[in-house]
Structure formats: C-alpha cells, structure tokens
C-alpha atoms as an extended CHARMM CRD file, in Angstrom:
* protein
*
       124  EXT
         1         1  UNK       CA            -20.8660000000       27.2840000000        9.6330000000  PROA      1               0.0000000000
         2         2  UNK       CA            -20.2010000000       23.5660000000        9.5210000000  PROA      2               0.0000000000
         3         3  UNK       CA            -16.6120000000       22.4870000000        9.0680000000  PROA      3               0.0000000000
         4         4  UNK       CA            -15.8070000000       18.7770000000        9.1070000000  PROA      4               0.0000000000
         5         5  UNK       CA            -12.3340000000       17.4810000000        9.8560000000  PROA      5               0.0000000000
         6         6  UNK       CA            -11.2820000000       14.0970000000        8.5490000000  PROA      6               0.0000000000
         7         7  UNK       CA             -8.5550000000       12.1350000000       10.2530000000  PROA      7               0.0000000000
         8         8  UNK       CA             -8.4960000000        9.5800000000        7.4280000000  PROA      8               0.0000000000
         9         9  UNK       CA             -6.9910000000       11.9000000000        4.8300000000  PROA      9               0.0000000000
        10        10  UNK       CA             -3.4280000000       13.0450000000        4.2420000000  PROA      10              0.0000000000
        11        11  UNK       CA             -4.6740000000       16.6350000000        3.8290000000  PROA      11              0.0000000000
        12        12  UNK       CA             -3.5070000000       18.7640000000        6.7810000000  PROA      12              0.0000000000
        13        13  UNK       CA             -6.2420000000       20.0190000000        9.0810000000  PROA      13              0.0000000000
        14        14  UNK       CA             -5.6160000000       23.6890000000        8.2880000000  PROA      14              0.0000000000
        15        15  UNK       CA             -5.9700000000       22.9460000000        4.5610000000  PROA      15              0.0000000000
        16        16  UNK       CA             -9.2660000000       21.1480000000        5.1910000000  PROA      16              0.0000000000
        17        17  UNK       CA            -10.5200000000       24.2550000000        7.0000000000  PROA      17              0.0000000000
        18        18  UNK       CA             -9.2990000000       26.5960000000        4.2460000000  PROA      18              0.0000000000
        19        19  UNK       CA            -10.8290000000       24.4810000000        1.4830000000  PROA      19              0.0000000000
        20        20  UNK       CA            -14.2060000000       24.2550000000        3.1860000000  PROA      20              0.0000000000
        21        21  UNK       CA            -14.3990000000       27.9540000000        4.0860000000  PROA      21              0.0000000000
        22        22  UNK       CA            -13.4480000000       28.9040000000        0.5110000000  PROA      22              0.0000000000
        23        23  UNK       CA            -16.2060000000       26.6220000000       -0.7580000000  PROA      23              0.0000000000
        24        24  UNK       CA            -18.7290000000       28.2370000000        1.6280000000  PROA      24              0.0000000000
        25        25  UNK       CA            -17.7040000000       31.6850000000        0.4090000000  PROA      25              0.0000000000
        26        26  UNK       CA            -17.8460000000       30.7710000000       -3.2830000000  PROA      26              0.0000000000
        27        27  UNK       CA            -21.2140000000       29.0390000000       -2.8840000000  PROA      27              0.0000000000
        28        28  UNK       CA            -22.6400000000       32.2020000000       -1.3270000000  PROA      28              0.0000000000
        29        29  UNK       CA            -23.3590000000       30.5670000000        2.0230000000  PROA      29              0.0000000000
        30        30  UNK       CA            -20.8550000000       33.0170000000        3.5260000000  PROA      30              0.0000000000
        31        31  UNK       CA            -21.3270000000       36.4860000000        2.0750000000  PROA      31              0.0000000000
        32        32  UNK       CA            -19.2630000000       39.6580000000        1.9630000000  PROA      32              0.0000000000
        33        33  UNK       CA            -19.0300000000       41.1340000000        5.4430000000  PROA      33              0.0000000000
        34        34  UNK       CA            -19.9910000000       37.9270000000        7.2920000000  PROA      34              0.0000000000
        35        35  UNK       CA            -17.8720000000       37.3040000000       10.3520000000  PROA      35              0.0000000000
        36        36  UNK       CA            -16.0090000000       34.0280000000       10.7730000000  PROA      36              0.0000000000
        37        37  UNK       CA            -15.9850000000       32.4700000000       14.2130000000  PROA      37              0.0000000000
        38        38  UNK       CA            -13.0560000000       33.5960000000       16.3110000000  PROA      38              0.0000000000
        39        39  UNK       CA             -9.9610000000       31.4230000000       16.0750000000  PROA      39              0.0000000000
        40        40  UNK       CA            -10.5090000000       30.2220000000       19.6280000000  PROA      40              0.0000000000
        41        41  UNK       CA            -14.1730000000       29.3680000000       19.0730000000  PROA      41              0.0000000000
        42        42  UNK       CA            -13.4760000000       27.4510000000       15.8700000000  PROA      42              0.0000000000
        43        43  UNK       CA            -10.5940000000       25.6060000000       17.5580000000  PROA      43              0.0000000000
        44        44  UNK       CA            -12.9030000000       24.6140000000       20.4400000000  PROA      44              0.0000000000
        45        45  UNK       CA            -15.6810000000       23.5200000000       18.0710000000  PROA      45              0.0000000000
        46        46  UNK       CA            -13.3240000000       21.3780000000       15.9960000000  PROA      46              0.0000000000
        47        47  UNK       CA            -11.2830000000       20.2600000000       19.0420000000  PROA      47              0.0000000000
        48        48  UNK       CA             -8.0390000000       21.3540000000       17.4630000000  PROA      48              0.0000000000
        49        49  UNK       CA             -5.2170000000       23.7520000000       18.2870000000  PROA      49              0.0000000000
        50        50  UNK       CA             -5.6950000000       27.5050000000       18.0360000000  PROA      50              0.0000000000
        51        51  UNK       CA             -2.4040000000       27.5250000000       16.1070000000  PROA      51              0.0000000000
        52        52  UNK       CA             -4.0510000000       25.3730000000       13.4160000000  PROA      52              0.0000000000
        53        53  UNK       CA             -7.0530000000       27.7100000000       13.0720000000  PROA      53              0.0000000000
        54        54  UNK       CA             -4.6800000000       30.7050000000       13.0390000000  PROA      54              0.0000000000
        55        55  UNK       CA             -2.7510000000       29.1900000000       10.1420000000  PROA      55              0.0000000000
        56        56  UNK       CA             -6.0060000000       28.5440000000        8.2410000000  PROA      56              0.0000000000
        57        57  UNK       CA             -7.2470000000       32.1130000000        8.8120000000  PROA      57              0.0000000000
        58        58  UNK       CA             -3.8880000000       33.5550000000        7.7390000000  PROA      58              0.0000000000
        59        59  UNK       CA             -4.0370000000       31.5560000000        4.5150000000  PROA      59              0.0000000000
        60        60  UNK       CA             -7.6060000000       32.6660000000        3.8130000000  PROA      60              0.0000000000
        61        61  UNK       CA             -6.5250000000       36.2850000000        4.2700000000  PROA      61              0.0000000000
        62        62  UNK       CA             -3.4080000000       35.8350000000        2.1430000000  PROA      62              0.0000000000
        63        63  UNK       CA             -5.5480000000       34.3480000000       -0.6470000000  PROA      63              0.0000000000
        64        64  UNK       CA             -7.9320000000       37.3230000000       -0.5130000000  PROA      64              0.0000000000
        65        65  UNK       CA            -10.9780000000       35.5120000000        0.8720000000  PROA      65              0.0000000000
        66        66  UNK       CA            -11.0570000000       37.1870000000        4.2750000000  PROA      66              0.0000000000
        67        67  UNK       CA             -9.9140000000       40.3390000000        5.9790000000  PROA      67              0.0000000000
        68        68  UNK       CA             -8.9210000000       40.5510000000        9.6260000000  PROA      68              0.0000000000
        69        69  UNK       CA             -9.2210000000       43.4750000000       12.0070000000  PROA      69              0.0000000000
        70        70  UNK       CA             -7.4330000000       43.5130000000       15.3530000000  PROA      70              0.0000000000
        71        71  UNK       CA             -9.9620000000       43.1550000000       18.1610000000  PROA      71              0.0000000000
        72        72  UNK       CA            -12.8770000000       42.6120000000       15.7670000000  PROA      72              0.0000000000
        73        73  UNK       CA            -12.1140000000       39.3540000000       13.9910000000  PROA      73              0.0000000000
        74        74  UNK       CA            -12.0680000000       37.9860000000       10.4600000000  PROA      74              0.0000000000
        75        75  UNK       CA            -14.6410000000       38.8670000000        7.8200000000  PROA      75              0.0000000000
        76        76  UNK       CA            -15.4640000000       37.6460000000        4.3270000000  PROA      76              0.0000000000
        77        77  UNK       CA            -14.1790000000       39.9610000000        1.5760000000  PROA      77              0.0000000000
        78        78  UNK       CA            -15.8950000000       40.7290000000       -1.6950000000  PROA      78              0.0000000000
        79        79  UNK       CA            -15.1360000000       37.8280000000       -3.9710000000  PROA      79              0.0000000000
        80        80  UNK       CA            -13.9980000000       37.5220000000       -7.5020000000  PROA      80              0.0000000000
        81        81  UNK       CA            -14.9940000000       34.0120000000       -8.6640000000  PROA      81              0.0000000000
        82        82  UNK       CA            -11.8970000000       34.0020000000      -10.8830000000  PROA      82              0.0000000000
        83        83  UNK       CA             -9.6560000000       33.9780000000       -7.8000000000  PROA      83              0.0000000000
        84        84  UNK       CA            -11.2480000000       30.7440000000       -6.5530000000  PROA      84              0.0000000000
        85        85  UNK       CA            -11.0600000000       29.2150000000      -10.0290000000  PROA      85              0.0000000000
        86        86  UNK       CA             -7.3440000000       30.0420000000      -10.2710000000  PROA      86              0.0000000000
        87        87  UNK       CA             -6.7840000000       28.4970000000       -6.8490000000  PROA      87              0.0000000000
        88        88  UNK       CA             -8.5090000000       25.2780000000       -7.9520000000  PROA      88              0.0000000000
        89        89  UNK       CA             -6.5960000000       25.2190000000      -11.2490000000  PROA      89              0.0000000000
        90        90  UNK       CA             -3.2800000000       25.5800000000       -9.3980000000  PROA      90              0.0000000000
        91        91  UNK       CA             -4.1850000000       22.6070000000       -7.1770000000  PROA      91              0.0000000000
        92        92  UNK       CA             -5.2770000000       20.5110000000      -10.1520000000  PROA      92              0.0000000000
        93        93  UNK       CA             -2.0480000000       21.2610000000      -12.0170000000  PROA      93              0.0000000000
        94        94  UNK       CA             -0.0260000000       20.1850000000       -8.9980000000  PROA      94              0.0000000000
        95        95  UNK       CA             -1.9170000000       16.9110000000       -8.6590000000  PROA      95              0.0000000000
        96        96  UNK       CA             -1.7750000000       16.2010000000      -12.3790000000  PROA      96              0.0000000000
        97        97  UNK       CA              1.9780000000       16.8210000000      -12.3950000000  PROA      97              0.0000000000
        98        98  UNK       CA              2.3110000000       14.0530000000       -9.8120000000  PROA      98              0.0000000000
        99        99  UNK       CA             -0.0110000000       11.7700000000      -11.8020000000  PROA      99              0.0000000000
       100       100  UNK       CA              1.9500000000       12.3730000000      -15.0290000000  PROA      100             0.0000000000
       101       101  UNK       CA              5.2250000000       11.5150000000      -13.3130000000  PROA      101             0.0000000000
       102       102  UNK       CA              3.7580000000        8.2600000000      -12.0040000000  PROA      102             0.0000000000
       103       103  UNK       CA              2.3060000000        7.4250000000      -15.4370000000  PROA      103             0.0000000000
       104       104  UNK       CA              5.6780000000        7.9850000000      -17.1310000000  PROA      104             0.0000000000
       105       105  UNK       CA              7.3950000000        5.8130000000      -14.5450000000  PROA      105             0.0000000000
       106       106  UNK       CA              4.8690000000        3.0220000000      -15.1970000000  PROA      106             0.0000000000
       107       107  UNK       CA              5.1550000000        3.3630000000      -18.9850000000  PROA      107             0.0000000000
       108       108  UNK       CA              1.6030000000        4.6820000000      -19.3920000000  PROA      108             0.0000000000
       109       109  UNK       CA              1.3230000000        6.8400000000      -22.4860000000  PROA      109             0.0000000000
       110       110  UNK       CA             -0.5220000000       10.1220000000      -22.9170000000  PROA      110             0.0000000000
       111       111  UNK       CA             -3.3510000000        8.4960000000      -24.9180000000  PROA      111             0.0000000000
       112       112  UNK       CA             -3.9850000000        5.8960000000      -22.2060000000  PROA      112             0.0000000000
       113       113  UNK       CA             -3.7470000000        8.5230000000      -19.4790000000  PROA      113             0.0000000000
       114       114  UNK       CA             -6.1680000000       10.7350000000      -21.3970000000  PROA      114             0.0000000000
       115       115  UNK       CA             -8.6160000000        7.8370000000      -21.6960000000  PROA      115             0.0000000000
       116       116  UNK       CA             -8.4280000000        7.2330000000      -17.9540000000  PROA      116             0.0000000000
       117       117  UNK       CA             -9.0370000000       10.9130000000      -17.2410000000  PROA      117             0.0000000000
       118       118  UNK       CA            -11.9980000000       10.9910000000      -19.6430000000  PROA      118             0.0000000000
       119       119  UNK       CA            -13.5570000000        7.9350000000      -17.9770000000  PROA      119             0.0000000000
       120       120  UNK       CA            -13.1100000000        9.3970000000      -14.4890000000  PROA      120             0.0000000000
       121       121  UNK       CA            -14.3710000000       12.8230000000      -15.5170000000  PROA      121             0.0000000000
       122       122  UNK       CA            -17.4700000000       11.3510000000      -17.1600000000  PROA      122             0.0000000000
       123       123  UNK       CA            -18.1680000000        9.0670000000      -14.2120000000  PROA      123             0.0000000000
       124       124  UNK       CA            -17.7200000000        5.8320000000      -16.1170000000  PROA      124             0.0000000000
C-alpha cells in the first residue's frame, strides 16, 4: 500500500491518508478483509506521528470503510460504492460553497461561474 504525504498542500496529513486509503478501497486495490498496516508501522513508513495515523484510522472506521479489532488490527469492510460517492459529494458541496461566496464577493454572476466550471470540467 503506497501512501504519499505532501507537505506542499493545506490538507492535513490525516486527511491525505484517509483520502488515499478510501481511493484504494473503492478502486478495488484493497479488498474486503484486507488488513491495513498497523498504526505504528504506517507511522514509521510515512515518518509521522502515531497519533496522526490513529486519527486517520478512526475516521476510516467512522465512515464505514474499515473495522478494527483489539489486538488484531484494522481491516477493510465490505463497501457500498454509494457511501464513497456521498463522501465525495459532501466534500464538493463544501468547496463549492466557498467558491460561490468568493464569486459573490467579487461580483461574479452565476452564468459566468457556470461557464468557468464547464471549462474546468471539460479540460479547456
């Protein structure tokens, strides 16, 4: 399992871990029943605090992606693709809320904002 941590982003390290593990699960690279590395091992591999990996693992479990067993570790749960989609939609809504507020402040109308989004989405 390859997790890459970027120090050039504002995204907290634990969120980077959560996002990448969720993507590995949803892509099928990590399957139901697969064990995640222990918190200590992952922390050593990434050269980060065990507290950070613990927070990431707790969030993965809370979101229904993993299940933890005392003394055994954390394992991938059976996945419902709709759960991941809802998680992504929630994040997109949050980011778009911020973008809309900035657009309103700058006097950018909905039509212009929609045009920008269409261009970005279509890779223009």
